[in-house]
Coordinates of C-alpha atoms and ligand atoms in Angstrom, one line a residue:
M1 CA 0.0 0.0 0.0
H2 CA 1.1 3.6 -0.7
P3 CA 2.8 5.0 2.5
G4 CA 0.5 8.0 2.5
L5 CA -2.6 5.8 2.4
L6 CA -1.1 3.5 5.1
H7 CA -0.6 6.5 7.3
R8 CA -4.1 7.8 6.8
R9 CA -5.5 4.4 7.7
F10 CA -3.3 4.4 10.8
V11 CA -4.6 7.8 11.9
T12 CA -8.3 6.8 11.5
D13 CA -7.5 3.6 13.4
L14 CA -5.7 5.6 16.1
S15 CA -8.8 7.7 16.8
S16 CA -11.1 4.8 17.4
S17 CA -8.4 3.0 19.4
L18 CA -8.0 6.0 21.6
F19 CA -11.7 6.0 22.5
S20 CA -11.6 2.2 23.3
F21 CA -8.4 2.7 25.3
V22 CA -9.8 5.3 27.5
L23 CA -13.3 4.0 28.1
P24 CA -12.5 1.1 30.5
L25 CA -10.3 3.4 32.5
L26 CA -13.1 5.7 33.5
P27 CA -14.4 5.6 37.1
T28 CA -17.3 3.2 37.7
Q29 CA -20.7 4.3 38.9
E30 CA -20.0 2.3 42.1
E31 CA -16.7 4.2 42.7
R32 CA -18.4 7.5 42.2
A33 CA -21.2 6.6 44.7
V34 CA -18.7 5.4 47.4
K35 CA -16.7 8.6 47.0
E36 CA -19.8 10.8 47.3
E37 CA -20.8 8.9 50.5
V38 CA -17.4 9.5 51.9
R39 CA -17.6 13.3 51.1
S40 CA -21.0 13.5 52.6
L41 CA -20.0 11.7 55.8
I42 CA -16.9 13.9 56.3
E43 CA -19.0 17.0 55.6
K44 CA -21.5 16.0 58.3
L45 CA -18.6 15.6 60.8
V46 CA -17.0 18.9 59.8
K47 CA -20.3 20.7 60.4
T48 CA -20.2 19.6 64.0
I49 CA -17.1 21.8 64.3
E50 CA -18.4 24.7 62.2
P51 CA -22.0 24.6 61.1
S52 CA -21.5 27.0 58.2
A53 CA -18.8 24.7 56.7
R54 CA -19.4 23.0 53.3
L55 CA -17.1 20.3 51.9
L56 CA -16.8 20.4 48.1
S57 CA -15.1 18.1 45.6
F58 CA -12.8 19.6 43.0
G59 CA -10.0 18.3 40.7
S60 CA -10.5 15.4 38.4
S61 CA -13.6 13.9 40.0
Q62 CA -15.4 17.1 39.0
N63 CA -13.6 18.4 35.8
S64 CA -14.5 15.3 33.7
F65 CA -10.9 14.3 33.4
G66 CA -11.0 11.7 36.2
L67 CA -9.6 8.2 35.8
R68 CA -10.5 5.1 37.8
N69 CA -9.1 5.0 41.4
S70 CA -7.8 8.6 41.2
D71 CA -7.5 10.4 44.5
M72 CA -10.2 12.7 46.0
D73 CA -9.6 16.4 46.2
L74 CA -11.8 18.1 48.8
V75 CA -12.0 21.6 50.2
V76 CA -13.7 23.0 53.3
L77 CA -15.4 26.3 52.6
I78 CA -16.7 28.4 55.5
D79 CA -19.5 30.7 54.6
D80 CA -20.0 32.5 57.9
P81 CA -17.5 35.4 57.9
S82 CA -17.7 35.7 61.6
A83 CA -16.4 32.2 62.1
N84 CA -12.8 33.4 62.1
L85 CA -11.1 30.0 62.2
E86 CA -7.5 29.7 61.2
A87 CA -6.7 27.1 58.5
S88 CA -4.0 25.3 60.5
H89 CA -6.2 25.1 63.6
L90 CA -9.1 23.8 61.6
V91 CA -6.9 21.1 59.9
Q92 CA -5.9 19.9 63.4
M93 CA -9.4 19.9 64.7
I94 CA -10.9 18.1 61.7
G95 CA -8.0 15.6 61.9
D96 CA -8.6 14.8 65.5
L97 CA -12.3 14.4 64.9
L98 CA -11.9 12.0 61.9
Q99 CA -9.3 10.0 63.8
R100 CA -11.9 9.4 66.5
E101 CA -15.0 8.9 64.3
T102 CA -13.8 7.1 61.1
N103 CA -11.6 4.3 59.9
F104 CA -9.4 6.6 57.9
D105 CA -5.7 6.8 58.4
V106 CA -5.4 10.5 59.2
K107 CA -2.4 12.8 58.7
P108 CA -3.0 16.5 59.4
L109 CA -0.3 18.8 58.0
P110 CA -1.3 22.0 59.8
K111 CA 2.2 23.6 59.5
A112 CA 2.5 23.1 55.8
R113 CA 2.7 26.3 53.6
I114 CA -0.9 25.4 52.6
P115 CA -2.3 23.5 55.6
I116 CA -4.0 20.2 54.5
L117 CA -5.3 17.0 55.9
K118 CA -4.3 13.7 54.2
L119 CA -6.7 10.7 54.5
T120 CA -6.2 7.2 53.4
L121 CA -8.5 4.2 53.5
A122 CA -7.2 0.6 53.1
P123 CA -8.4 -1.4 50.0
S124 CA -11.7 -3.3 50.3
S125 CA -13.9 -5.2 47.9
A126 CA -15.9 -2.1 46.9
L127 CA -12.7 -0.1 46.6
P128 CA -9.9 -2.4 45.6
F129 CA -7.4 0.5 45.6
G130 CA -8.7 2.1 48.8
I131 CA -9.1 5.9 48.9
A132 CA -6.5 8.6 49.1
C133 CA -7.9 12.0 49.9
D134 CA -6.5 15.5 50.5
I135 CA -8.7 18.1 52.3
G136 CA -7.7 21.7 51.9
I137 CA -9.2 24.8 53.5
E138 CA -10.9 27.8 51.7
N139 CA -9.1 27.2 48.4
R140 CA -11.9 28.8 46.3
L141 CA -9.6 29.2 43.3
A142 CA -9.4 25.5 43.0
I143 CA -13.2 25.3 42.6
E144 CA -13.0 27.9 39.9
N145 CA -10.2 26.3 37.9
T146 CA -12.0 23.0 38.2
R147 CA -15.1 24.7 36.6
L148 CA -13.0 26.3 33.9
L149 CA -11.5 22.9 32.9
L150 CA -15.0 21.3 33.0
T151 CA -16.3 24.0 30.7
Y152 CA -13.6 23.4 28.2
A153 CA -14.3 19.7 28.3
T154 CA -18.0 20.3 27.7
I155 CA -17.4 22.3 24.5
D156 CA -16.0 19.3 22.6
P157 CA -16.0 16.2 24.9
A158 CA -15.1 13.7 22.3
R159 CA -11.8 15.3 21.4
V160 CA -10.9 17.2 24.6
R161 CA -11.7 14.5 27.1
T162 CA -10.2 11.7 25.1
L163 CA -7.0 13.6 24.6
V164 CA -6.6 14.7 28.2
L165 CA -7.5 11.3 29.6
F166 CA -5.2 9.5 27.3
L167 CA -2.3 11.9 28.0
K168 CA -2.9 11.5 31.8
V169 CA -2.7 7.7 31.5
W170 CA 0.4 7.9 29.3
A171 CA 2.1 10.3 31.7
K172 CA 1.3 8.1 34.7
R173 CA 2.5 4.9 33.0
R174 CA 5.7 6.6 31.8
R175 CA 6.2 8.0 35.3
I176 CA 6.4 11.6 34.3
N177 CA 3.4 12.7 36.4
S178 CA 5.2 13.1 39.8
P179 CA 5.5 16.7 40.9
Y180 CA 7.4 15.5 44.0
R181 CA 10.0 13.8 41.8
G182 CA 10.6 16.6 39.4
T183 CA 8.0 16.2 36.8
L184 CA 4.5 17.6 36.1
S185 CA 1.2 17.4 38.0
S186 CA -2.0 16.2 36.2
Y187 CA -3.3 19.7 36.4
G188 CA -0.2 20.9 34.6
F189 CA -0.6 18.3 31.8
T190 CA -4.3 19.2 31.4
L191 CA -3.4 22.9 31.1
M192 CA -0.8 22.0 28.5
V193 CA -3.4 20.2 26.3
L194 CA -5.9 23.0 26.6
Y195 CA -3.2 25.6 25.8
Y196 CA -2.4 23.5 22.7
L197 CA -6.1 23.3 21.6
V198 CA -6.8 27.0 22.2
H199 CA -3.5 28.7 21.1
V200 CA -1.4 26.3 19.1
K201 CA -3.8 24.7 16.7
Q202 CA -4.9 26.9 13.8
P203 CA -7.8 27.1 13.4
P204 CA -8.3 26.5 17.1
V205 CA -10.2 23.5 18.5
L206 CA -11.4 25.6 21.5
P207 CA -12.2 29.3 22.1
N208 CA -10.3 31.2 24.8
L209 CA -13.0 31.3 27.5
Q210 CA -11.2 34.0 29.4
R211 CA -11.0 36.3 26.5
I212 CA -14.1 35.4 24.5
A213 CA -15.7 38.2 22.5
P214 CA -17.8 40.1 24.9
L215 CA -21.2 38.4 24.6
R216 CA -22.0 40.1 27.9
P217 CA -21.5 43.7 29.2
L218 CA -17.9 44.4 30.0
A219 CA -18.6 44.9 33.7
E220 CA -19.1 41.2 34.0
H221 CA -15.7 40.5 32.7
E222 CA -14.2 40.8 36.1
V223 CA -15.2 38.5 38.9
M224 CA -12.8 38.7 41.9
I225 CA -12.2 35.8 44.3
Q226 CA -9.3 35.9 46.7
G227 CA -7.8 38.8 44.9
R228 CA -7.8 37.1 41.4
N229 CA -10.0 37.7 38.4
V230 CA -11.7 34.4 37.9
Y231 CA -14.0 35.5 35.1
F232 CA -14.5 33.1 32.2
F233 CA -17.4 32.6 29.8
D234 CA -19.3 29.7 31.4
D235 CA -22.6 29.8 29.6
T236 CA -22.3 26.4 28.0
E237 CA -25.7 26.6 26.3
T238 CA -24.8 29.8 24.5
L239 CA -21.4 28.3 23.6
R240 CA -23.1 25.3 22.1
Q241 CA -25.3 27.6 20.0
E242 CA -22.8 30.3 19.0
W243 CA -19.3 28.7 18.9
S244 CA -18.3 25.9 16.7
S245 CA -14.7 25.1 15.7
I246 CA -13.8 25.0 12.1
N247 CA -10.9 22.7 13.0
F248 CA -12.1 19.2 12.0
E249 CA -8.9 17.2 12.9
T250 CA -9.6 13.9 14.5
V251 CA -8.4 13.1 18.0
G252 CA -5.7 10.8 16.5
E253 CA -4.3 13.6 14.3
L254 CA -4.4 16.0 17.3
L255 CA -2.5 13.5 19.5
I256 CA 0.3 13.0 16.9
D257 CA 0.6 16.7 16.4
F258 CA 0.6 17.4 20.1
F259 CA 3.6 15.2 20.6
R260 CA 5.3 16.6 17.5
Y261 CA 4.7 20.2 18.7
F262 CA 6.2 19.6 22.1
S263 CA 9.1 17.6 20.6
H264 CA 10.1 20.1 18.0
D265 CA 8.4 23.5 18.1
F266 CA 7.7 24.7 21.6
Q267 CA 10.6 26.9 22.9
F268 CA 11.0 25.5 26.4
N269 CA 13.9 27.8 27.1
N270 CA 12.1 31.1 26.8
S271 CA 8.4 30.5 26.4
V272 CA 5.5 30.4 28.9
M273 CA 2.2 28.6 28.1
S274 CA -0.7 30.9 29.2
L275 CA -4.2 29.5 28.7
R276 CA -5.4 33.0 29.4
A277 CA -3.1 35.0 27.1
G278 CA -1.4 32.6 24.7
Q279 CA 2.3 32.3 24.4
L280 CA 4.3 34.6 26.6
T281 CA 8.0 35.0 27.3
K282 CA 9.8 34.0 30.5
E283 CA 11.3 37.5 30.4
I284 CA 7.9 39.3 30.4
K285 CA 6.7 37.1 33.2
G286 CA 10.0 37.6 35.1
W287 CA 10.3 33.8 35.2
V288 CA 13.9 33.7 34.0
N289 CA 15.8 30.7 35.1
D290 CA 19.5 31.2 34.7
I291 CA 20.4 34.5 36.3
D292 CA 22.0 32.9 39.4
V293 CA 24.6 30.2 39.0
G294 CA 25.2 27.4 41.5
G295 CA 25.2 27.2 45.2
L296 CA 22.2 28.3 47.2
N297 CA 20.3 29.4 44.1
E298 CA 20.3 25.9 42.5
M299 CA 16.7 25.4 43.7
A300 CA 15.5 28.8 42.5
R301 CA 17.0 28.2 39.1
D302 CA 15.1 25.0 38.8
R303 CA 11.7 26.6 39.4
N304 CA 11.1 27.9 35.9
R305 CA 12.5 25.2 33.6
L306 CA 9.0 24.6 32.3
C307 CA 6.5 27.4 32.5
I308 CA 2.7 27.1 32.6
E309 CA 0.8 30.0 33.9
D310 CA -2.1 29.2 36.2
P311 CA -5.3 30.6 34.5
F312 CA -6.3 32.7 37.6
E313 CA -3.2 32.9 39.8
I314 CA -1.2 34.4 37.0
S315 CA 1.9 35.0 39.1
Y316 CA 2.1 31.2 39.7
N317 CA 4.0 28.7 37.6
V318 CA 2.0 25.4 37.8
A319 CA 5.1 23.6 36.3
R320 CA 7.5 25.0 39.0
T321 CA 8.0 21.4 40.2
V322 CA 9.7 20.4 37.0
T323 CA 13.5 20.2 37.5
K324 CA 16.2 20.3 34.8
D325 CA 16.3 16.5 34.8
G326 CA 12.5 16.3 34.8
L327 CA 12.3 18.5 31.8
Y328 CA 14.9 16.4 30.0
T329 CA 12.8 13.3 30.7
L330 CA 9.6 15.0 29.6
R331 CA 11.1 16.1 26.3
G332 CA 12.5 12.7 25.8
E333 CA 9.1 11.2 26.3
F334 CA 7.5 13.6 23.8
M335 CA 10.1 12.6 21.2
R336 CA 9.7 8.9 22.0
A337 CA 5.9 9.2 21.5
T338 CA 6.4 11.1 18.2
R339 CA 8.7 8.3 17.0
I340 CA 6.3 5.5 17.9
L341 CA 3.3 7.3 16.3
T342 CA 5.1 8.3 13.1
Q343 CA 7.7 5.7 12.3
R344 CA 5.8 2.6 12.9
P345 CA 2.3 3.1 11.5
D346 CA 1.2 -0.5 11.9
R347 CA -1.8 -1.2 14.1
A348 CA -2.8 1.7 16.3
V349 CA -3.7 -0.5 19.3
I350 CA -0.2 -1.9 19.3
A351 CA 1.3 1.6 19.0
L352 CA -0.8 2.8 22.0
A353 CA 0.2 -0.1 24.1
E354 CA 3.9 0.5 23.3
L355 CA 3.4 4.3 24.0
C356 CA 2.1 3.5 27.5
R357 CA 4.5 0.7 28.3
Ligands
GTP401 P1 -5.6 13.3 39.1 O1 -5.8 13.4 40.5 O2 -4.3 12.8 38.6 O3 -6.8 12.5 38.4 O4 -5.8 14.7 38.4 P2 -6.4 16.1 38.9 O5 -7.2 16.7 37.7 O6 -7.3 15.9 40.1 O7 -5.2 17.0 39.1 P3 -4.4 17.3 40.4 O8 -4.6 16.2 41.4 O9 -3.0 17.6 39.9 O10 -5.0 18.6 41.0 C1 -6.3 18.7 41.5 C2 -6.8 20.1 41.5 O11 -5.9 20.9 42.4 C3 -6.7 20.8 40.2 O12 -7.8 20.6 39.4 C4 -6.6 22.3 40.6 O13 -7.8 22.7 40.9 C5 -5.8 22.2 41.9 N1 -4.3 22.3 41.6 C6 -3.4 21.3 41.5 N2 -2.2 21.8 41.3 C7 -2.3 23.1 41.4 C8 -1.4 24.1 41.2 O14 -0.2 23.9 41.0 N3 -1.9 25.3 41.3 C9 -3.2 25.6 41.6 N4 -3.6 26.8 41.6 N5 -4.1 24.6 41.7 C10 -3.7 23.4 41.6
MG402 MG1 -6.6 14.8 41.9

């Protein structure tokens, strides 16, 4: 067969293989139900300490990019402004309470920069992988960025969800999804994919929800929470009616091009990915990484190897965990993936299995 034709067949095959690959990795209804029970139980207990408290889920269980057995991200919000509870104190009190009242293994970290409570539950038949859960306090921005990600997914679920979910599995299997070991968080990978779909692809697959043409009066373009503008266009009904992409690439094509772009085109040394504003420079952001040499500044230098601006906390580099070695590994993985998908266009399922080996 002609090589061009062979490649076309491979790409079509790749799209359907991606859907089948991701499907069995989604959380089951049972898992969702158990997790909701856990949330509700903990919320009841927290209300005995502070009646105005609510416990909300955020992260992948709410943004539609969740995989089976992923951890739970929860946050305590206190609606009564007169409550006046300090986060560290609250973490300790909730920790003590859960220790007494539940089977969770409880680890409060009240002295951490951002006080949190870590819970784990040993595996059981309903939950063969147990539960791992982080509870934070008053992190309202996390709720907003979760909603932003969900809204992006809702616009084009078949392509956006499939791409993000596959890349999360790939990153986990290739062990490049460990912020504590110098690589990138799931949140970082998700922002990278969205950045690519909004700003790299021409024509774009997704609109920029933070800069969308003013369908509403300008005054509504600023919504402040914890000192940050968290405005984005979240009217999914209007989006469905008034926005449609003229990019018709399949999810297989988008995946191949994603890996190619981050293997060859993205300027890791001086570019910043901003979902809000497109490509920025490290210089403009003040995220330059090699002013200081050696010694004490070694850590500081490593903070801006890879730069991904948080959509709302714009002074914050979501990829600050990526070290020099971590970036080298990540770039190597993008190249490996490109090689597998372009040089061996045999059966797509085999290519995907090799990709995630
Ligand atoms: P999995 O747990 O791997 O399924 O992915 P996830 O989508 O839950 O991502 P992750 O656990 O990395 O992060 C959970 C949520 O925490 C994200 O959706 C964000 O709301 C928030 N978050 C994580 N990392 C950061 C960060 O570096 N900055 C900010 N502002 N929020 C973060
Ligand atoms: Mg999570």
